[in-house]
Amino acid sequence: MKTSVNRRSFLKASLLSGGGLLLSFSVPASMLNRKSGSKAETVELNAYLKIHPDGKITIISPNPEGGQNVKTSMPMIVADELDAYWEDVTVEQAPLDTDSFTRQFIGGSQAIRRGWTSLREAGATARYMLMAAAARGWNVPVNELSTNSGKVLHTASNQSVTYGELASAAANIEIPEKIQLKKQNEFTLIGTSRRNVDGKKIVTGQPLFGIDVTAKGMLIAMIVHPPSFGLTLKSFDDAAAREMPGIKDVFPVNVMKEDYQRQHFDTCTFQEVIAVVGESTWEVMQAKKAIKAEWQPFESHSIRRQSFFGDEFTEDIPAGRENTSDHNATITSMASQKGTIVRSDGDPEYAFKNAAKVIERSYSAPFLAHNCMEPMNFFAHVTDDKAELKGPLQKPEFTERTLSERLKIPLEKIDIEMTRLGGGYGRRSYAHWLVEAAVISQRMKAPVKLIYSREDDMTSGIYRPAYHATYRAGLDENNNLIAFHVKAGGIPESPLYANRFPAGAVDNYLAETWSENSNITIGSFRAPRSNFIGGVEQSFLDEVAEAAGKDPIEFRLELLERAGRDPVGKDNDYDPQRYAGVLELVRDKSNWGRENHNYHRGVAAYYCHNSYVAHVLDLSVKDGKPQVEQVCTTVDCGIVINPDAATNLAEGAIVDGIGCAMFGRLTFTNGTPQQDNFDSYRMIRIGEAPKKIDVHFVLNDIDPTGMGEPPFPPVMGALANALYKSTGKRLYHQPYITELENKGT
Amino acid sequence: MATFTLKINGTERQVDVDPSTPILWVLRDHLKLTGTKYGCGIAQCGACTIHLNGNAVRSCQLPVSAAADNEITTIEGLSENGDHPVQQAWLELDVPQCGYCQAGQIMNAAALLERNPSPSDEDIESAMNGNICRCGTYIRIKKAIKKAANA
Ligand code: FES
Ligand code: FES
């Protein structure tokens, strides 16, 4: 068998067993080489395109699917350049093998962005090889040929041949050094709406999710963890639990050993948990209640960790059982002190002193739980010499090493198969539950599925941090914004992005940051940090525009015009023109200035994850209750691969954003989360969602960027601004529902 | 432990379980019908919705002892070929994102249309209020129910 390899574009062609073309290619994406922790130097072939002799095409998509629709969108990119007939294409989830799949994680809305060029090159290369094979057969030059919907055509001689017929011959064609990609106006699939390839399986209840995994002889495991942050296991009495029907064993599990140097995603709230293993979930749930555990406060300690980029550091974990009231006091005190200056342009203090008007406002938001509808779970089957795992996971390549060290099984003997994710939003990057499942299976010498109850899921940490920001704006006597100051911080992480708008648009600008440590664990949450700072910054700008007597869109556009024409400072992290573009489009599409008088309207725009989004949100008030009527959204995420799927994602982010800002809250008393299920943690419901959402995309030919996260932060600002219009009161503290109720609206 | 005969999706199935076991876990663990999902276990999310004699019920709250002798339908048995009007509307509007909540949403929507073939917006909102979707697909759910109603 002949194998052709092209090192420059990382492509490899070979003959499929049974005939046909197999093109292996690479979707470069990972920022790290997972084994060394250093910057990647090698690129692994991690995605496949198969063209079978019967004309069927299989595209193996390397990214886990959790609702971002990458399993449909990424193959569309390949199929477009290939000029395949979409109905001939089937898509498979890559069998998990982190040795060969480099970007097998969801997060940061980057999947499409990073894969774009390589997916296109793969499709275009296969197309070229099919044409070259046809040219050989017909003995005509390749440049006389064209393709259409799975066929190669030679118009001059009126001949055509299907891809299937050419596939085996194409496997012998040398991979071209350079490949011509389509121009945007030549796309036939990209930019058209294609349905979710797993749709039918979802609506018929097929076992797609980790929690659905089953195996012969499989046991069910659940955990009992400390009821409060700041506590650790002292002892437990499992005598009663062991006697209960179906129970196989009860034992403590040390999740991550103390001397283990943790990687970026190795956050783990509870060092030691109690595992309860039995034959069925219900029996295990009952036995959990029968365990009498004693807990004790832990001492302050530190653990060794590695950052996302591989730098080592020590993380201090303070002792104590924290209260939300303490957090609030800490926030008040930190916010009143000087923070660390991250950026300073001009002379902010002088400018504030000389300002005609100074506006200062503070904003806050509580901890949030991810609440994926599928609770954390994982299947593990660990034997003496290997470990097989299966389940929903966002960052397998980071978890693998942890597991190898913990189980004392070499990396190459660890196999993680990924299932569909019942929601991730960042939570499934922190896979301590995977380690727990594996350790339990190793001890039981049996296949085990670990399931978190909803309560365990909600109370085991890795939350969106609690955030705070104080803004100050200085206007001159002509109502020009001459000074801007943001001081933002959080427990235990700051939400500040110092180089984002309006940095670059104001002569005198100051950004300060602070953070205060906590033993409450945190992790990425849909649009990390932006999910707070984006919304509140947009609320503040609304108030400043009002104080300046300016239309809120016009006010932002003036600033963006300045940032484009004569930017202040360096490293401004946005493109003023594209930013202005979404605002101008939303002004047009929402009939700004000509709104329905029964509605109260708020606007916001933000840039994150390489995309620009603006919203105009209209709400009405019925019986004193606000109801979001409609949201008009404009998005600049470059070329839109699958418009209907992108629209669905935007709708979801808008609904979720409104829900989190309006209702989301996790509070603590003596280290114990006060919300542990959906009776106490309020989630947005169907009647509270907007009645209508219109999403419009800016048309351009910029390479595609993120879509799952960018609409999320600004909708919180648009909501607050519209609520102000309806109540006459500005809202500063999330969840807004509490503030609205306190204000008696 | 006791033996129960259950009528599920038109087939009789026998299980030997504790009488207090919710049908949710009988379906998922004992009968390997995993389309019905666990989301909260306390009747707050609707992920576990099934039909009991045609009515939508939360299977996490229904002990097996109370379900015997009744007709149970799960997402796997809603239609023979996955072509119930609600399922079709769901596909046409491409409702799911992660998809986890959708079996419960579909079962609840199908029961709603059974007793109210042309529901208003308010009818839909009140009937579907108990089904949480963290991915935020509510707008499409509403559209799909209307589409199925007109099918
Ligand atoms: S699992 Fe039954 S309602 Fe949530
Ligand atoms: S589609 Fe993900 S929870 Fe509803």
Short mmCIF file of N, CA and C in Angstrom, two decimals, chain A residues 3-84:
data_model
loop_
_atom_site.label_atom_id
_atom_site.label_comp_id
_atom_site.label_asym_id
_atom_site.label_seq_id
_atom_site.Cartn_x
_atom_site.Cartn_y
_atom_site.Cartn_z
N THR A 3 1.61 5.06 0.75
CA THR A 3 1.16 6.10 1.65
C THR A 3 1.85 7.38 1.27
N SER A 4 1.09 8.43 1.12
CA SER A 4 1.70 9.70 0.77
C SER A 4 1.51 10.66 1.93
N VAL A 5 2.61 11.35 2.25
CA VAL A 5 2.57 12.23 3.41
C VAL A 5 3.00 13.63 2.99
N ASN A 6 2.32 14.61 3.44
CA ASN A 6 2.76 15.97 3.22
C ASN A 6 3.02 16.63 4.55
N ARG A 7 4.29 16.93 4.80
CA ARG A 7 4.67 17.43 6.11
C ARG A 7 4.19 18.86 6.36
N ARG A 8 4.14 19.65 5.30
CA ARG A 8 3.81 21.04 5.50
C ARG A 8 2.36 21.19 6.00
N SER A 9 1.48 20.47 5.32
CA SER A 9 0.08 20.64 5.71
C SER A 9 -0.40 19.51 6.61
N PHE A 10 0.51 18.61 6.99
CA PHE A 10 0.16 17.54 7.92
C PHE A 10 -1.00 16.70 7.40
N LEU A 11 -0.78 16.12 6.25
CA LEU A 11 -1.81 15.27 5.67
C LEU A 11 -1.19 13.93 5.33
N LYS A 12 -1.99 12.90 5.40
CA LYS A 12 -1.49 11.59 5.04
C LYS A 12 -2.60 10.86 4.30
N ALA A 13 -2.27 10.29 3.14
CA ALA A 13 -3.29 9.59 2.38
C ALA A 13 -2.96 8.12 2.33
N SER A 14 -3.95 7.26 2.42
CA SER A 14 -3.71 5.85 2.22
C SER A 14 -4.97 5.18 1.69
N LEU A 15 -4.79 3.93 1.28
CA LEU A 15 -5.91 3.17 0.74
C LEU A 15 -6.67 2.55 1.90
N LEU A 16 -7.98 2.71 1.87
CA LEU A 16 -8.79 2.09 2.92
C LEU A 16 -8.81 0.60 2.70
N SER A 17 -8.81 -0.16 3.77
CA SER A 17 -8.97 -1.60 3.57
C SER A 17 -10.38 -1.78 3.04
N GLY A 18 -10.51 -2.55 1.96
CA GLY A 18 -11.81 -2.66 1.32
C GLY A 18 -11.99 -1.63 0.22
N GLY A 19 -10.96 -0.83 -0.01
CA GLY A 19 -10.99 0.15 -1.09
C GLY A 19 -11.48 1.50 -0.66
N GLY A 20 -11.00 2.51 -1.36
CA GLY A 20 -11.40 3.87 -1.03
C GLY A 20 -10.24 4.66 -0.48
N LEU A 21 -10.48 5.94 -0.28
CA LEU A 21 -9.42 6.85 0.15
C LEU A 21 -9.56 7.17 1.62
N LEU A 22 -8.45 7.08 2.32
CA LEU A 22 -8.42 7.52 3.72
C LEU A 22 -7.44 8.68 3.80
N LEU A 23 -7.94 9.81 4.17
CA LEU A 23 -7.08 10.97 4.35
C LEU A 23 -7.05 11.31 5.83
N SER A 24 -5.87 11.22 6.41
CA SER A 24 -5.74 11.59 7.82
C SER A 24 -5.17 12.99 7.84
N PHE A 25 -5.68 13.79 8.71
CA PHE A 25 -5.16 15.15 8.77
C PHE A 25 -5.15 15.64 10.21
N SER A 26 -4.77 16.88 10.35
CA SER A 26 -4.58 17.37 11.69
C SER A 26 -5.41 18.62 11.91
N VAL A 27 -6.05 18.64 13.04
CA VAL A 27 -6.72 19.87 13.43
C VAL A 27 -5.87 20.46 14.54
N PRO A 28 -4.94 21.35 14.18
CA PRO A 28 -4.01 21.82 15.19
C PRO A 28 -4.75 22.73 16.13
N ALA A 29 -4.53 22.59 17.38
CA ALA A 29 -5.34 23.40 18.25
C ALA A 29 -4.74 23.47 19.62
N SER A 30 -4.21 22.37 20.05
CA SER A 30 -3.78 22.35 21.42
C SER A 30 -2.64 23.33 21.62
N MET A 31 -2.69 24.05 22.72
CA MET A 31 -1.62 24.99 23.01
C MET A 31 -0.48 24.28 23.71
N LEU A 32 -0.72 23.10 24.14
CA LEU A 32 0.27 22.40 24.93
C LEU A 32 0.57 21.05 24.33
N ASN A 33 1.77 20.62 24.57
CA ASN A 33 2.06 19.24 24.31
C ASN A 33 1.72 18.52 25.60
N ARG A 34 0.74 17.65 25.52
CA ARG A 34 0.15 17.15 26.76
C ARG A 34 1.15 16.38 27.63
N LYS A 35 2.17 15.79 27.01
CA LYS A 35 3.04 14.97 27.84
C LYS A 35 4.11 15.79 28.55
N SER A 36 4.67 16.72 27.85
CA SER A 36 5.76 17.47 28.49
C SER A 36 5.24 18.71 29.18
N GLY A 37 4.06 19.16 28.81
CA GLY A 37 3.56 20.40 29.38
C GLY A 37 4.21 21.61 28.73
N SER A 38 5.04 21.39 27.72
CA SER A 38 5.66 22.53 27.04
C SER A 38 4.86 22.87 25.80
N LYS A 39 5.23 23.93 25.15
CA LYS A 39 4.54 24.32 23.93
C LYS A 39 4.68 23.21 22.88
N ALA A 40 3.62 22.96 22.17
CA ALA A 40 3.63 21.85 21.24
C ALA A 40 4.62 22.07 20.11
N GLU A 41 5.35 21.05 19.77
CA GLU A 41 6.27 21.14 18.65
C GLU A 41 5.83 20.19 17.55
N THR A 42 5.17 19.16 17.93
CA THR A 42 4.77 18.18 16.94
C THR A 42 3.27 18.31 16.71
N VAL A 43 2.89 17.98 15.52
CA VAL A 43 1.47 18.01 15.22
C VAL A 43 1.04 16.59 14.92
N GLU A 44 0.00 16.18 15.57
CA GLU A 44 -0.43 14.80 15.37
C GLU A 44 -1.61 14.75 14.41
N LEU A 45 -1.66 13.69 13.63
CA LEU A 45 -2.79 13.52 12.72
C LEU A 45 -3.97 13.04 13.55
N ASN A 46 -5.02 13.79 13.53
CA ASN A 46 -6.06 13.52 14.52
C ASN A 46 -7.46 13.52 13.97
N ALA A 47 -7.61 13.66 12.67
CA ALA A 47 -8.96 13.66 12.12
C ALA A 47 -8.92 12.88 10.80
N TYR A 48 -10.04 12.34 10.40
CA TYR A 48 -10.05 11.45 9.25
C TYR A 48 -11.18 11.76 8.31
N LEU A 49 -10.87 11.55 7.04
CA LEU A 49 -11.87 11.66 6.00
C LEU A 49 -11.79 10.38 5.19
N LYS A 50 -12.92 9.70 5.09
CA LYS A 50 -12.91 8.45 4.32
C LYS A 50 -13.87 8.57 3.15
N ILE A 51 -13.40 8.21 1.98
CA ILE A 51 -14.30 8.17 0.83
C ILE A 51 -14.37 6.71 0.38
N HIS A 52 -15.54 6.14 0.52
CA HIS A 52 -15.72 4.72 0.25
C HIS A 52 -16.08 4.52 -1.21
N PRO A 53 -15.82 3.30 -1.72
CA PRO A 53 -16.09 3.04 -3.14
C PRO A 53 -17.56 3.25 -3.52
N ASP A 54 -18.48 3.12 -2.56
CA ASP A 54 -19.89 3.33 -2.91
C ASP A 54 -20.27 4.82 -2.87
N GLY A 55 -19.29 5.67 -2.67
CA GLY A 55 -19.56 7.10 -2.68
C GLY A 55 -19.88 7.68 -1.32
N LYS A 56 -20.05 6.81 -0.32
CA LYS A 56 -20.33 7.33 1.02
C LYS A 56 -19.05 7.95 1.61
N ILE A 57 -19.27 8.99 2.32
CA ILE A 57 -18.13 9.70 2.90
C ILE A 57 -18.29 9.73 4.42
N THR A 58 -17.24 9.38 5.12
CA THR A 58 -17.29 9.46 6.57
C THR A 58 -16.28 10.50 7.03
N ILE A 59 -16.74 11.39 7.87
CA ILE A 59 -15.83 12.38 8.43
C ILE A 59 -15.81 12.15 9.93
N ILE A 60 -14.64 11.95 10.45
CA ILE A 60 -14.53 11.68 11.87
C ILE A 60 -14.15 12.99 12.55
N SER A 61 -15.06 13.47 13.32
CA SER A 61 -14.89 14.77 13.94
C SER A 61 -14.20 14.62 15.28
N PRO A 62 -13.14 15.35 15.48
CA PRO A 62 -12.34 15.12 16.67
C PRO A 62 -12.79 15.86 17.92
N ASN A 63 -13.80 16.69 17.85
CA ASN A 63 -14.14 17.49 19.03
C ASN A 63 -15.36 16.94 19.76
N PRO A 64 -15.30 16.94 21.09
CA PRO A 64 -16.45 16.45 21.84
C PRO A 64 -17.65 17.37 21.65
N GLU A 65 -18.81 16.79 21.61
CA GLU A 65 -20.03 17.56 21.36
C GLU A 65 -20.82 17.75 22.63
N GLY A 66 -21.05 18.99 22.96
CA GLY A 66 -21.85 19.26 24.15
C GLY A 66 -22.92 20.27 23.88
N GLY A 67 -23.28 20.41 22.61
CA GLY A 67 -24.34 21.34 22.28
C GLY A 67 -23.88 22.50 21.42
N GLN A 68 -22.57 22.60 21.15
CA GLN A 68 -22.09 23.70 20.31
C GLN A 68 -22.20 23.36 18.85
N ASN A 69 -22.66 22.13 18.56
CA ASN A 69 -22.90 21.71 17.20
C ASN A 69 -21.63 21.52 16.36
N VAL A 70 -20.48 21.40 17.02
CA VAL A 70 -19.24 21.20 16.24
C VAL A 70 -19.26 19.90 15.48
N LYS A 71 -20.00 18.92 15.97
CA LYS A 71 -20.04 17.63 15.30
C LYS A 71 -20.71 17.75 13.93
N THR A 72 -21.49 18.77 13.74
CA THR A 72 -22.09 19.04 12.44
C THR A 72 -21.27 20.08 11.68
N SER A 73 -20.90 21.14 12.36
CA SER A 73 -20.27 22.28 11.67
C SER A 73 -18.87 21.96 11.15
N MET A 74 -18.07 21.23 11.94
CA MET A 74 -16.70 20.97 11.47
C MET A 74 -16.70 20.11 10.21
N PRO A 75 -17.48 19.02 10.17
CA PRO A 75 -17.53 18.25 8.92
C PRO A 75 -18.09 19.05 7.74
N MET A 76 -18.96 20.01 8.00
CA MET A 76 -19.48 20.83 6.89
C MET A 76 -18.34 21.57 6.19
N ILE A 77 -17.35 21.98 6.97
CA ILE A 77 -16.23 22.73 6.40
C ILE A 77 -15.43 21.82 5.46
N VAL A 78 -15.18 20.59 5.91
CA VAL A 78 -14.45 19.62 5.09
C VAL A 78 -15.25 19.32 3.82
N ALA A 79 -16.53 19.06 4.01
CA ALA A 79 -17.38 18.63 2.89
C ALA A 79 -17.53 19.73 1.85
N ASP A 80 -17.51 20.97 2.30
CA ASP A 80 -17.64 22.08 1.36
C ASP A 80 -16.44 22.15 0.43
N GLU A 81 -15.26 22.14 1.00
CA GLU A 81 -14.06 22.20 0.16
C GLU A 81 -13.94 20.95 -0.72
N LEU A 82 -14.48 19.86 -0.22
CA LEU A 82 -14.43 18.61 -0.99
C LEU A 82 -15.46 18.63 -2.12
N ASP A 83 -16.42 19.51 -2.03
CA ASP A 83 -17.54 19.53 -2.97
C ASP A 83 -18.34 18.23 -2.88
N ALA A 84 -18.51 17.75 -1.68
CA ALA A 84 -19.26 16.51 -1.48
C ALA A 84 -20.75 16.82 -1.48
#
